[in-house]
Amino acid sequence: MKKILTLGIVLLLTANNLLPAQEITFSETKFDWGTVQEQDGTVSHDFRFVNTGDKPLTIKNIITGCGCTSSEWSEKAYQPGEKGTIRLVYHPQGRTENSINLVAEIYTNRAAKGVVTLEMAGEIKRQAPSYPAYYNPANGKRSQSQAGILQDEYEQILNRIREELYAKSTPQQTDQATERLLRSMLPEGKWNDLDYTCFFRTNWEPADHLKRLVTIAASYTDKQSRYYGNEVLYNAIRAALQYWIAQDPTCFNWWYNQISVPQTQASLLALMDAGQQKLPPEISAPILKAMGERSDPRKWTGANKMDIAIHHLIRGCLLKNDSIVRVNADEIFYPVQIVANEGIQEDLSYHQHGPQLYIGGYGTVFVDNIVRMGNILNGTKYAMNPEKLNLFSNFIRNTYFNVFRSRYLDFSVTGRGVSRKGTLDYGDCAVLFKNLQTLDAAHTDEYANIARRFLTREASYQRSDRNTMYYCSDYMLHNRQNYDFSVRASSTRTNKTESGNGENIYGTYMSDGATNIRVNGNEYVDIFPVWEWDRIPGTTLPAGEKRNPVDWGTKGTCTFTGGVSDGKYGVMTFRLNDYGVKAQKSWFMFDNEVVCLGSGIGSDVPADIVTTLNQCHLDGDTWINTGKTLRQAAQGEFSFEQAPQWIWHDSIAYLFLQENNVKLRMNRQKGNWAKINFNYPATEISIPVFNLSINHGKSPRNASYAYIVVPGINHPEKMKAYSHRHLKIERNDMEIQAVSNRKSGILQIVFFKPDTFDNGEIKVKALKPCVVQIKRSKGKVTDIQIADPQNQEKLKPGIDVIIL
């Protein structure tokens, strides 16, 4: 009887463990208001839910996508089975948007961690705006007095900052913007279209209040402006700052409070310090006090350290305090050194938020800050020293600009910023290149060549052939005049690409062998809302998108990740063991092609395992050569149980070297920015996509693939003259992956364990797992490169790798 009772308790506990502890289930997660009349005022909708778990459910917080939206909910604990309501309210008055596409994030104590999202849509019919024009610049006069200012070093620095602000637009454009802003400013110094209680993490509206004042202050203090010294502008700035001080807005995101707001305040005070009328102490003193108290650059690293130090340096110049200026000048240039944590690594890659590759994103902030402040402080006692300038020059010329093709960034180096609109297109960067040529005059011609690539989009102009293994970041970059190819992986030594602040929600797989294949450079620009995030180019993954489980990056799980390079050629390998999938993946990089091998592919998950060759914009024709026929393919879906010889699209050819189940889709893929970034609207967009993959089926055992990527073939007819006979796949199995290139005399081998390679021409014995590249000329070895992908030791030829 006792045994039966014990068994019953065990069964009961097991059954209870199968129930969700807390779970929120909505009757709907999307709502469309239809047409909203602005004059009718606020509209709301109730989203009804039920606690479908077996424990009390509480709503911790609701974050709405914009200050135009608010929420109402109860903080009570909802018992299992109990129903509740969340009310979302839209405030159309004083807004500028004509359509509603908003996302609200619901944070609860649900057992399944993660955010539940609610979406709202609608159209707005607005009345023509009516402004009181309380601050009318026509009621004031331009000052004719242009008294000079004593030029000490503090004023020299402040004047350079002012000139930088004036140069952002012409005086006429700034004055026109000032007129519009003044017409809509209310007497108390605020704007109706800004929500000063907004606390959302990005697109925080109160910050625009200060940015608008910078525009007005530029008109007030620029001697080229028609409103220079105009008292109406001064009164508006004074009233608006008094309103700001009284409101003291605070954002949910620390970045606004400690970086964005103080930097904008610093720009504003620098401008007003040159004004005909100075700001009274009751306004300037509390702003300077807040700037000094809210952040300390000595507690930060990398780009964040620099961002914070910049506004402190300007504060020091305004106070004419040498100690403040000197300390923060040192903090600004402090990250220009090789570090073991966040910043420039010994391989000249860049890390932020732990050991996470961030050459774009935070790396861009780092570059912009150094170039900007290097010029502003140049010639003063606070200038960057020559040793730091030399290191920075090396980083920007040999790493930073090499991740661009034309003006477009490699998507795998930009972190969570990949989910932001326009993140890959940097424009012509004219100001950056002008300042670089001033700061680093020894390399003026090199910067001019890069600037031409950005301006004209001549991707191949003056490009150098090089290959770099960034071993600190598990990233290999292969630059060629006609194309760029890169591989981004991860290991237990590095962090995967992060999510955070509602950004990059589905970027879980971005560090699992992702490849960028670029000829023109724009192959992936703004494709990400419609991407299938389980088909990131280069990866071998289970079908099914996966949300990023943790914000701010997680460590990789793989121990065998790395590669070897001689500066021109290289091979990278990545032994995947994650998500229930195992695969040995290597990329062999030569002059005109990249050989991609996969072996030992296995899975214990019930989904199809897919290797994606590419998923990029569908641009122009696609041609398929089956060996029997050559035909142009129309849009649609194609399945090849017998792999074709090659498929060509947008100047890139994909050659299949073994029988695989190849899938090609050329359709319009649909999606929205809100899916990958909560800070954008959920408006559906549709983009034509080229989607090429190999399907290994469900639960494969020891599956493999072999294909060659040949970029830079600008017409399918040229494939008739192309031959890959100089390339030979020597082995592709669980122990060894190896490719030889007879044209260049190169043999590249990945030893996944100690083994001997013998192809009848050369015999290589590896005593440890490693990656090897051997160059031969006339039968003699002229160079050998060896690397340990486990990054544990420096391997030596003749000792760890022996050529027999």
PDB file of C-alpha atoms in Angstrom, residues 69-208:
ATOM      1  CA  THR A  69       0.752  55.368 -26.910  1.00  0.00           C
ATOM      2  CA  SER A  70       0.071  54.637 -23.260  1.00  0.00           C
ATOM      3  CA  SER A  71      -1.167  51.598 -21.379  1.00  0.00           C
ATOM      4  CA  GLU A  72      -3.434  50.755 -18.474  1.00  0.00           C
ATOM      5  CA  TRP A  73      -3.390  47.503 -16.520  1.00  0.00           C
ATOM      6  CA  SER A  74      -3.866  46.091 -13.057  1.00  0.00           C
ATOM      7  CA  GLU A  75      -0.920  45.115 -10.862  1.00  0.00           C
ATOM      8  CA  LYS A  76      -2.990  42.428  -9.150  1.00  0.00           C
ATOM      9  CA  ALA A  77      -2.056  38.753  -9.245  1.00  0.00           C
ATOM     10  CA  TYR A  78      -4.287  36.837 -11.680  1.00  0.00           C
ATOM     11  CA  GLN A  79      -5.103  33.366 -10.409  1.00  0.00           C
ATOM     12  CA  PRO A  80      -5.040  30.325 -12.742  1.00  0.00           C
ATOM     13  CA  GLY A  81      -7.967  30.590 -15.128  1.00  0.00           C
ATOM     14  CA  GLU A  82      -8.649  34.223 -14.216  1.00  0.00           C
ATOM     15  CA  LYS A  83      -9.270  36.727 -17.001  1.00  0.00           C
ATOM     16  CA  GLY A  84      -7.879  40.244 -17.337  1.00  0.00           C
ATOM     17  CA  THR A  85      -7.586  43.232 -19.645  1.00  0.00           C
ATOM     18  CA  ILE A  86      -4.765  45.427 -20.937  1.00  0.00           C
ATOM     19  CA  ARG A  87      -5.887  48.723 -22.391  1.00  0.00           C
ATOM     20  CA  LEU A  88      -3.699  50.396 -24.999  1.00  0.00           C
ATOM     21  CA  VAL A  89      -4.405  54.066 -25.632  1.00  0.00           C
ATOM     22  CA  TYR A  90      -3.392  56.097 -28.694  1.00  0.00           C
ATOM     23  CA  HIS A  91      -3.160  59.893 -28.468  1.00  0.00           C
ATOM     24  CA  PRO A  92      -3.338  61.408 -31.989  1.00  0.00           C
ATOM     25  CA  GLN A  93      -3.292  65.088 -31.011  1.00  0.00           C
ATOM     26  CA  GLY A  94      -0.228  67.064 -32.030  1.00  0.00           C
ATOM     27  CA  ARG A  95       1.371  64.099 -33.780  1.00  0.00           C
ATOM     28  CA  THR A  96       2.842  64.016 -37.285  1.00  0.00           C
ATOM     29  CA  GLU A  97       2.382  60.389 -38.424  1.00  0.00           C
ATOM     30  CA  ASN A  98      -0.497  59.523 -40.767  1.00  0.00           C
ATOM     31  CA  SER A  99      -0.611  55.813 -40.025  1.00  0.00           C
ATOM     32  CA  ILE A 100      -0.476  53.747 -36.853  1.00  0.00           C
ATOM     33  CA  ASN A 101       1.869  50.760 -36.797  1.00  0.00           C
ATOM     34  CA  LEU A 102       2.843  50.215 -33.183  1.00  0.00           C
ATOM     35  CA  VAL A 103       4.107  47.420 -30.991  1.00  0.00           C
ATOM     36  CA  ALA A 104       3.699  47.136 -27.204  1.00  0.00           C
ATOM     37  CA  GLU A 105       5.896  44.809 -25.126  1.00  0.00           C
ATOM     38  CA  ILE A 106       4.202  42.980 -22.250  1.00  0.00           C
ATOM     39  CA  TYR A 107       6.501  41.900 -19.409  1.00  0.00           C
ATOM     40  CA  THR A 108       5.103  39.341 -16.956  1.00  0.00           C
ATOM     41  CA  ASN A 109       6.315  36.692 -14.527  1.00  0.00           C
ATOM     42  CA  ARG A 110       5.388  33.960 -17.009  1.00  0.00           C
ATOM     43  CA  ALA A 111       7.495  30.812 -16.714  1.00  0.00           C
ATOM     44  CA  ALA A 112       8.368  30.861 -20.415  1.00  0.00           C
ATOM     45  CA  LYS A 113      10.757  33.784 -20.370  1.00  0.00           C
ATOM     46  CA  GLY A 114      10.360  36.316 -23.125  1.00  0.00           C
ATOM     47  CA  VAL A 115       8.217  39.241 -24.109  1.00  0.00           C
ATOM     48  CA  VAL A 116       4.669  39.016 -25.427  1.00  0.00           C
ATOM     49  CA  THR A 117       3.902  41.627 -28.079  1.00  0.00           C
ATOM     50  CA  LEU A 118       0.660  43.351 -29.050  1.00  0.00           C
ATOM     51  CA  GLU A 119       0.308  45.156 -32.370  1.00  0.00           C
ATOM     52  CA  MET A 120      -1.936  48.081 -33.335  1.00  0.00           C
ATOM     53  CA  ALA A 121      -2.631  49.565 -36.740  1.00  0.00           C
ATOM     54  CA  GLY A 122      -4.797  52.264 -38.301  1.00  0.00           C
ATOM     55  CA  GLU A 123      -4.933  55.410 -40.398  1.00  0.00           C
ATOM     56  CA  ILE A 124      -5.209  58.975 -39.062  1.00  0.00           C
ATOM     57  CA  LYS A 125      -7.173  61.801 -40.609  1.00  0.00           C
ATOM     58  CA  ARG A 126      -5.633  65.036 -39.405  1.00  0.00           C
ATOM     59  CA  GLN A 127      -6.703  68.636 -39.311  1.00  0.00           C
ATOM     60  CA  ALA A 128      -4.403  71.278 -40.708  1.00  0.00           C
ATOM     61  CA  PRO A 129      -2.116  72.349 -37.825  1.00  0.00           C
ATOM     62  CA  SER A 130      -2.652  75.732 -36.271  1.00  0.00           C
ATOM     63  CA  TYR A 131       0.283  77.292 -34.438  1.00  0.00           C
ATOM     64  CA  PRO A 132       0.182  80.350 -32.186  1.00  0.00           C
ATOM     65  CA  ALA A 133       3.540  81.665 -33.490  1.00  0.00           C
ATOM     66  CA  TYR A 134       4.245  83.051 -30.030  1.00  0.00           C
ATOM     67  CA  TYR A 135       7.954  83.124 -30.820  1.00  0.00           C
ATOM     68  CA  ASN A 136       8.025  85.008 -34.123  1.00  0.00           C
ATOM     69  CA  PRO A 137      11.598  85.813 -35.218  1.00  0.00           C
ATOM     70  CA  ALA A 138      10.244  88.686 -37.317  1.00  0.00           C
ATOM     71  CA  ASN A 139       9.537  90.496 -34.055  1.00  0.00           C
ATOM     72  CA  GLY A 140      13.258  90.580 -33.279  1.00  0.00           C
ATOM     73  CA  LYS A 141      16.279  92.035 -35.011  1.00  0.00           C
ATOM     74  CA  ARG A 142      19.593  90.644 -36.149  1.00  0.00           C
ATOM     75  CA  SER A 143      22.483  91.889 -34.046  1.00  0.00           C
ATOM     76  CA  GLN A 144      25.075  93.988 -35.850  1.00  0.00           C
ATOM     77  CA  SER A 145      27.617  93.610 -33.057  1.00  0.00           C
ATOM     78  CA  GLN A 146      30.240  90.931 -33.641  1.00  0.00           C
ATOM     79  CA  ALA A 147      32.596  91.396 -30.725  1.00  0.00           C
ATOM     80  CA  GLY A 148      35.605  89.094 -30.760  1.00  0.00           C
ATOM     81  CA  ILE A 149      36.280  86.502 -28.095  1.00  0.00           C
ATOM     82  CA  LEU A 150      39.630  85.974 -26.421  1.00  0.00           C
ATOM     83  CA  GLN A 151      41.083  82.813 -27.985  1.00  0.00           C
ATOM     84  CA  ASP A 152      42.564  80.673 -25.227  1.00  0.00           C
ATOM     85  CA  GLU A 153      42.799  76.902 -25.799  1.00  0.00           C
ATOM     86  CA  TYR A 154      39.395  76.330 -24.195  1.00  0.00           C
ATOM     87  CA  GLU A 155      37.769  78.779 -26.571  1.00  0.00           C
ATOM     88  CA  GLN A 156      39.735  77.322 -29.483  1.00  0.00           C
ATOM     89  CA  ILE A 157      38.231  73.897 -28.726  1.00  0.00           C
ATOM     90  CA  LEU A 158      34.722  75.295 -28.234  1.00  0.00           C
ATOM     91  CA  ASN A 159      34.956  77.241 -31.465  1.00  0.00           C
ATOM     92  CA  ARG A 160      35.904  74.095 -33.393  1.00  0.00           C
ATOM     93  CA  ILE A 161      32.878  72.356 -31.902  1.00  0.00           C
ATOM     94  CA  ARG A 162      30.663  75.267 -32.947  1.00  0.00           C
ATOM     95  CA  GLU A 163      32.077  75.293 -36.470  1.00  0.00           C
ATOM     96  CA  GLU A 164      31.393  71.562 -36.698  1.00  0.00           C
ATOM     97  CA  LEU A 165      27.757  72.150 -35.685  1.00  0.00           C
ATOM     98  CA  TYR A 166      27.324  75.029 -38.154  1.00  0.00           C
ATOM     99  CA  ALA A 167      28.735  72.916 -40.998  1.00  0.00           C
ATOM    100  CA  LYS A 168      26.007  70.274 -40.687  1.00  0.00           C
ATOM    101  CA  SER A 169      23.777  72.379 -42.949  1.00  0.00           C
ATOM    102  CA  THR A 170      23.875  75.735 -44.707  1.00  0.00           C
ATOM    103  CA  PRO A 171      22.881  78.844 -42.717  1.00  0.00           C
ATOM    104  CA  GLN A 172      19.800  79.145 -44.954  1.00  0.00           C
ATOM    105  CA  GLN A 173      18.701  75.574 -44.193  1.00  0.00           C
ATOM    106  CA  THR A 174      19.282  76.034 -40.466  1.00  0.00           C
ATOM    107  CA  ASP A 175      17.306  79.287 -40.461  1.00  0.00           C
ATOM    108  CA  GLN A 176      14.395  77.660 -42.266  1.00  0.00           C
ATOM    109  CA  ALA A 177      14.351  74.841 -39.713  1.00  0.00           C
ATOM    110  CA  THR A 178      14.508  77.397 -36.897  1.00  0.00           C
ATOM    111  CA  GLU A 179      11.507  79.275 -38.321  1.00  0.00           C
ATOM    112  CA  ARG A 180       9.432  76.079 -38.403  1.00  0.00           C
ATOM    113  CA  LEU A 181      10.400  75.186 -34.843  1.00  0.00           C
ATOM    114  CA  LEU A 182       9.640  78.639 -33.466  1.00  0.00           C
ATOM    115  CA  ARG A 183       6.213  78.732 -35.136  1.00  0.00           C
ATOM    116  CA  SER A 184       5.208  75.553 -33.322  1.00  0.00           C
ATOM    117  CA  MET A 185       6.752  76.273 -29.904  1.00  0.00           C
ATOM    118  CA  LEU A 186       4.273  77.044 -27.138  1.00  0.00           C
ATOM    119  CA  PRO A 187       4.764  80.012 -24.767  1.00  0.00           C
ATOM    120  CA  GLU A 188       5.968  77.812 -21.908  1.00  0.00           C
ATOM    121  CA  GLY A 189       8.836  76.540 -24.080  1.00  0.00           C
ATOM    122  CA  LYS A 190       7.627  73.123 -25.254  1.00  0.00           C
ATOM    123  CA  TRP A 191       6.293  71.447 -28.394  1.00  0.00           C
ATOM    124  CA  ASN A 192       2.903  69.760 -28.500  1.00  0.00           C
ATOM    125  CA  ASP A 193       4.041  66.931 -30.755  1.00  0.00           C
ATOM    126  CA  LEU A 194       6.589  65.660 -28.207  1.00  0.00           C
ATOM    127  CA  ASP A 195       5.590  63.387 -25.350  1.00  0.00           C
ATOM    128  CA  TYR A 196       7.727  64.489 -22.405  1.00  0.00           C
ATOM    129  CA  THR A 197       6.611  61.500 -20.299  1.00  0.00           C
ATOM    130  CA  CYS A 198       7.787  58.971 -22.901  1.00  0.00           C
ATOM    131  CA  PHE A 199      10.284  56.485 -21.467  1.00  0.00           C
ATOM    132  CA  PHE A 200      10.747  54.073 -24.370  1.00  0.00           C
ATOM    133  CA  ARG A 201      14.236  52.669 -24.864  1.00  0.00           C
ATOM    134  CA  THR A 202      14.864  53.973 -28.385  1.00  0.00           C
ATOM    135  CA  ASN A 203      13.384  56.855 -30.368  1.00  0.00           C
ATOM    136  CA  TRP A 204      12.942  58.631 -27.033  1.00  0.00           C
ATOM    137  CA  GLU A 205      10.965  61.775 -27.867  1.00  0.00           C
ATOM    138  CA  PRO A 206      12.129  64.178 -25.115  1.00  0.00           C
ATOM    139  CA  ALA A 207      15.658  64.062 -26.583  1.00  0.00           C
ATOM    140  CA  ASP A 208      14.262  65.844 -29.659  1.00  0.00           C
TER     141      ASP A 208
END
